[in-house]
CSV table of C-alpha atoms in Angstrom, one decimal:
chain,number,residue,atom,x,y,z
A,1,UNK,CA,4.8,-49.8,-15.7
A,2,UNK,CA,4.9,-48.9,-11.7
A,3,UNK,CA,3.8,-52.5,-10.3
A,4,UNK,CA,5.3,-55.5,-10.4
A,5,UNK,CA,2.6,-57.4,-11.8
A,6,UNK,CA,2.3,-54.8,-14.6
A,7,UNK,CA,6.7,-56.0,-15.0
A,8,UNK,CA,5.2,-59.6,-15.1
A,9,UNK,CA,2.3,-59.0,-17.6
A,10,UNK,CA,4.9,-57.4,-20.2
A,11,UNK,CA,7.2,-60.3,-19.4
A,12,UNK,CA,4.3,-63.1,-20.2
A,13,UNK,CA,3.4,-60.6,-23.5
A,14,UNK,CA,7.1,-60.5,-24.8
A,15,UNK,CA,7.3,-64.5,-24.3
A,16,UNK,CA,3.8,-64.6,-26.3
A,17,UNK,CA,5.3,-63.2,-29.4
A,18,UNK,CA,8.9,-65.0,-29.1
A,19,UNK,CA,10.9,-62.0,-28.1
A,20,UNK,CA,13.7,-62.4,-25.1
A,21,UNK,CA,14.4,-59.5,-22.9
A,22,UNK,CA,17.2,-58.4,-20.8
A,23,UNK,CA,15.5,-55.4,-18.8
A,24,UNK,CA,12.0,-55.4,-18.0
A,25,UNK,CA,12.2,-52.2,-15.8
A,26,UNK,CA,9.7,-49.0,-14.9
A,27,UNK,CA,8.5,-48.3,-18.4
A,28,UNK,CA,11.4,-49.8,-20.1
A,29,UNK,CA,11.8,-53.0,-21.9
A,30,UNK,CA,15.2,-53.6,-23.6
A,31,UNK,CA,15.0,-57.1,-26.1
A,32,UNK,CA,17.9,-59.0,-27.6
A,33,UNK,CA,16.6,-59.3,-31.3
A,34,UNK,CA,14.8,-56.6,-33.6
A,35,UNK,CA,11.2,-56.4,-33.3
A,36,UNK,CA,9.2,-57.3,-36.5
A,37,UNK,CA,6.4,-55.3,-37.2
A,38,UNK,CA,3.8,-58.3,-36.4
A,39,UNK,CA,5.8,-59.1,-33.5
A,40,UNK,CA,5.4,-55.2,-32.5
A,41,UNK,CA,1.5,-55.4,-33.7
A,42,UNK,CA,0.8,-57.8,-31.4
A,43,UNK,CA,2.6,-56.8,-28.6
A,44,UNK,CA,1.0,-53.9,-28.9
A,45,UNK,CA,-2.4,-54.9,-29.1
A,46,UNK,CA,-2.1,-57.6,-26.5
A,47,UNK,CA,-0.7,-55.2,-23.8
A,48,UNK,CA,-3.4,-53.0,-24.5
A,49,UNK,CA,-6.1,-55.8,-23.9
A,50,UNK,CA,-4.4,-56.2,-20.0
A,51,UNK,CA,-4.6,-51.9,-19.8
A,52,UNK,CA,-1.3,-50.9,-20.7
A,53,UNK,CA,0.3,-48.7,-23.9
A,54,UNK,CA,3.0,-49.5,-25.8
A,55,UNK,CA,4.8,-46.2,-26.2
A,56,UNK,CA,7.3,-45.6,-29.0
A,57,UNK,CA,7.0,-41.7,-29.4
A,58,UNK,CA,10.1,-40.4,-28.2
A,59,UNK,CA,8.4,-37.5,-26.3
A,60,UNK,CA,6.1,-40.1,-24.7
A,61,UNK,CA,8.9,-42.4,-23.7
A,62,UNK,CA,10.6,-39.6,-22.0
A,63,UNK,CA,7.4,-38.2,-20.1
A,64,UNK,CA,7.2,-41.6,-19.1
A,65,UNK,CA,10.4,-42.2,-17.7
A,66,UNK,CA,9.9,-39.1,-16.1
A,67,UNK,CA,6.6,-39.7,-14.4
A,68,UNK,CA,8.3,-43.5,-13.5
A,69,UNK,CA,11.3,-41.2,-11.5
A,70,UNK,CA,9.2,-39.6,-9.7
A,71,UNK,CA,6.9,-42.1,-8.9
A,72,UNK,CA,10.0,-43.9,-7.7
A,73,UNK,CA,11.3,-41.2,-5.6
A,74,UNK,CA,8.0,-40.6,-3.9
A,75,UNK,CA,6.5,-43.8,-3.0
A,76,UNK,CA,9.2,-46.6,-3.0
A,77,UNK,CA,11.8,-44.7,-1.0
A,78,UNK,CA,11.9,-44.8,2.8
A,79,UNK,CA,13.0,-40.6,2.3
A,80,UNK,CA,13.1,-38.6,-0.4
A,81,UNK,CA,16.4,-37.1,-1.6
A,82,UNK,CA,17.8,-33.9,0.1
A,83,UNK,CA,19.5,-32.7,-3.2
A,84,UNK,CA,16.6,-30.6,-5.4
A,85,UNK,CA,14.1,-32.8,-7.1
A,86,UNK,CA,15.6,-30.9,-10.7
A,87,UNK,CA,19.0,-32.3,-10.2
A,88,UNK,CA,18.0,-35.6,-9.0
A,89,UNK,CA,15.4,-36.4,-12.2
A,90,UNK,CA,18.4,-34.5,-14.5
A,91,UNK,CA,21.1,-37.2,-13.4
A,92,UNK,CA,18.8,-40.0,-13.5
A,93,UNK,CA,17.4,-39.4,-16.6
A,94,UNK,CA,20.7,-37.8,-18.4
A,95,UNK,CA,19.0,-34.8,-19.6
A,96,UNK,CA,18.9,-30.8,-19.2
A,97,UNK,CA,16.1,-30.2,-16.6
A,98,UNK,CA,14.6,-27.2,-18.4
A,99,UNK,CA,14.5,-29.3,-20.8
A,100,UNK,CA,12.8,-32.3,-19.5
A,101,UNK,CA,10.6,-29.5,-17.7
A,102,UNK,CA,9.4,-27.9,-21.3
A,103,UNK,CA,8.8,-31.3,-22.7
A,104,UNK,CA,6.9,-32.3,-19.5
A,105,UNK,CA,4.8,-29.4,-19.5
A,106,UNK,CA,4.2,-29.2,-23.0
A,107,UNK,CA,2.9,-32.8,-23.1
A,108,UNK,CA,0.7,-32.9,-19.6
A,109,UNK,CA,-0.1,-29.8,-18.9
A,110,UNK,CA,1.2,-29.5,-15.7
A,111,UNK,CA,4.8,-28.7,-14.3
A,112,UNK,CA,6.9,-31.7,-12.8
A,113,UNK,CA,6.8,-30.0,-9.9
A,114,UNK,CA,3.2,-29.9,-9.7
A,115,UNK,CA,3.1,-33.5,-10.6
A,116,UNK,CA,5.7,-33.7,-8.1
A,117,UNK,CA,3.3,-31.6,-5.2
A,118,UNK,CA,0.3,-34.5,-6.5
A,119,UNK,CA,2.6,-37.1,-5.7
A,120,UNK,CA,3.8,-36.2,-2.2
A,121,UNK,CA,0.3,-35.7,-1.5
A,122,UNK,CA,-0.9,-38.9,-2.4
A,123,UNK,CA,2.1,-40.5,0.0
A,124,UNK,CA,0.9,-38.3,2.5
A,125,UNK,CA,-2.6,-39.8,2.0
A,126,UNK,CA,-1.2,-42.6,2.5
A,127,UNK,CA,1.0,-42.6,5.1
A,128,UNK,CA,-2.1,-40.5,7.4
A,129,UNK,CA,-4.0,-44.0,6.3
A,130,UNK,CA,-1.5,-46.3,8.0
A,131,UNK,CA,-1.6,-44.1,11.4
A,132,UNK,CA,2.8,-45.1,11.9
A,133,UNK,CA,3.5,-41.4,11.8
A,134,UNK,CA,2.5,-38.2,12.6
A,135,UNK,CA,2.5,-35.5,10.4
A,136,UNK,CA,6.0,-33.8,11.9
A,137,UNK,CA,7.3,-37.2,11.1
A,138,UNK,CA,5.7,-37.4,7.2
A,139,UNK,CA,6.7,-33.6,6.9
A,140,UNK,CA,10.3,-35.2,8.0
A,141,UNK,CA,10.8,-37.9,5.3
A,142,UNK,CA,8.8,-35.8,2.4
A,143,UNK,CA,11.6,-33.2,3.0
A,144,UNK,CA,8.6,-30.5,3.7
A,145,UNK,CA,10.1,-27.3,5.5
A,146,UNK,CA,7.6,-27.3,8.2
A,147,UNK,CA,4.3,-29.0,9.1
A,148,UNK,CA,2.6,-25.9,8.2
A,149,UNK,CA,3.5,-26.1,4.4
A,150,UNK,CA,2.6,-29.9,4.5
A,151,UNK,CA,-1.1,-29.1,5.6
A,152,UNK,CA,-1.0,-25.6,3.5
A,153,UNK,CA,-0.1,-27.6,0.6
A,154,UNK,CA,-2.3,-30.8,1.4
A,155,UNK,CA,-5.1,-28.6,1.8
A,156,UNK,CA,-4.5,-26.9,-1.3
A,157,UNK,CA,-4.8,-30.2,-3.3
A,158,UNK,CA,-7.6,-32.6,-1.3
A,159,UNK,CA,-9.9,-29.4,0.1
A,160,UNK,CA,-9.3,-30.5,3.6
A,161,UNK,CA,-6.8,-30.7,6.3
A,162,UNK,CA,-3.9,-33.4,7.0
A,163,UNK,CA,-6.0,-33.6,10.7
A,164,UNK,CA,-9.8,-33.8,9.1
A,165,UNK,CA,-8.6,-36.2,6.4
A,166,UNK,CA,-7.4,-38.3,9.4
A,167,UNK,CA,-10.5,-37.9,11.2
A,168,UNK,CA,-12.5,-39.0,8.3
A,169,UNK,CA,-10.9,-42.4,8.0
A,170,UNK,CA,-11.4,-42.9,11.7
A,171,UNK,CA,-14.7,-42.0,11.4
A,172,UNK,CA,-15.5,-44.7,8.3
A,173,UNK,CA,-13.7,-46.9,11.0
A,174,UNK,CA,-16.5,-46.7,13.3
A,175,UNK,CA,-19.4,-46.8,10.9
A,176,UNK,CA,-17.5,-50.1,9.6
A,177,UNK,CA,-17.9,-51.2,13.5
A,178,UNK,CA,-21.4,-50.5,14.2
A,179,UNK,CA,-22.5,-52.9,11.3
């Protein structure tokens, strides 16, 4: 869960089946009564109707809260933390990072700090979109070292520049005009 209307789906679905919860957080719900197994049926098949997955694989659940950590720290924080992402996801999620880093790449494929690298790119998408900052200022916030790696990395990922990416949006800008 990343949105709040995805909170307020699982929210409507828990009422649905009679069960009260305490937490309805990023990928975690925490209920005051055990779960039947038609109450956990249901659930399950009605959250999957509105798009999402009820996850109760323990390796899943933790791949999830570590994608939901991340996905925190990049896109709903005003700047991103200035210790290293490994000790930040370690002390939120209460776990060995080599750890969490094995069972993350085992599962996806990728690295967290790949997944990390996709992230920040998509922010930077993002925050080129908006036209608030320049890139010294989005290299700033992202904690990049320099402007240079931003656009090495961005480029790495999208195929194009920070500065042609930008251009591209102003461009669709004036088609959107001329109509």
């Amino acid at each position: 869960m990343v949105s709040l209307r995805c909170k307020m789906m699982v929210k409507e679905e828990l009422k649905k089946v009679g069960l009260h919860y305490v937490i309805v957080d990023l990928g975690v719900v925490e209920i005051l009564e055990d779960i039947t197994t038609i109450q956990f049926q249901e659930l399950k098949h009605n959250l999957a109707l509105s798009g999402l997955e009820l996850l109760d694989d323990k390796k899943a659940i933790l791949i999830e809260k570590i994608k939901n950590v991340i996905i925190e720290m990049v896109h709903y924080t005003d700047e991103l933390p200035k210790v290293n992402y490994s000790e930040y996801i370690s002390e939120k999620l209460h776990h060995d990072y080599t750890y969490l880093s094995n069972v993350f790449s085992e599962v996806k494929g990728i690295t967290i700090q790949q997944y990390i690298i996709i992230h920040k790119i998509e922010r930077v998408k993002e925050l080129l979109l908006y036209d608030e900052m320049n890139l010294t200022e989005i290299s700033y916030i992202l904690n990049y070292s320099s402007v240079a790696h931003l656009s090495n990395q961005f480029k790495k990922i999208t195929g194009l520049s920070p500065t042609y990416f930008k251009q591209l949006k102003q461009k669709r800008n004036m088609n959107l005009e001329n109509i």
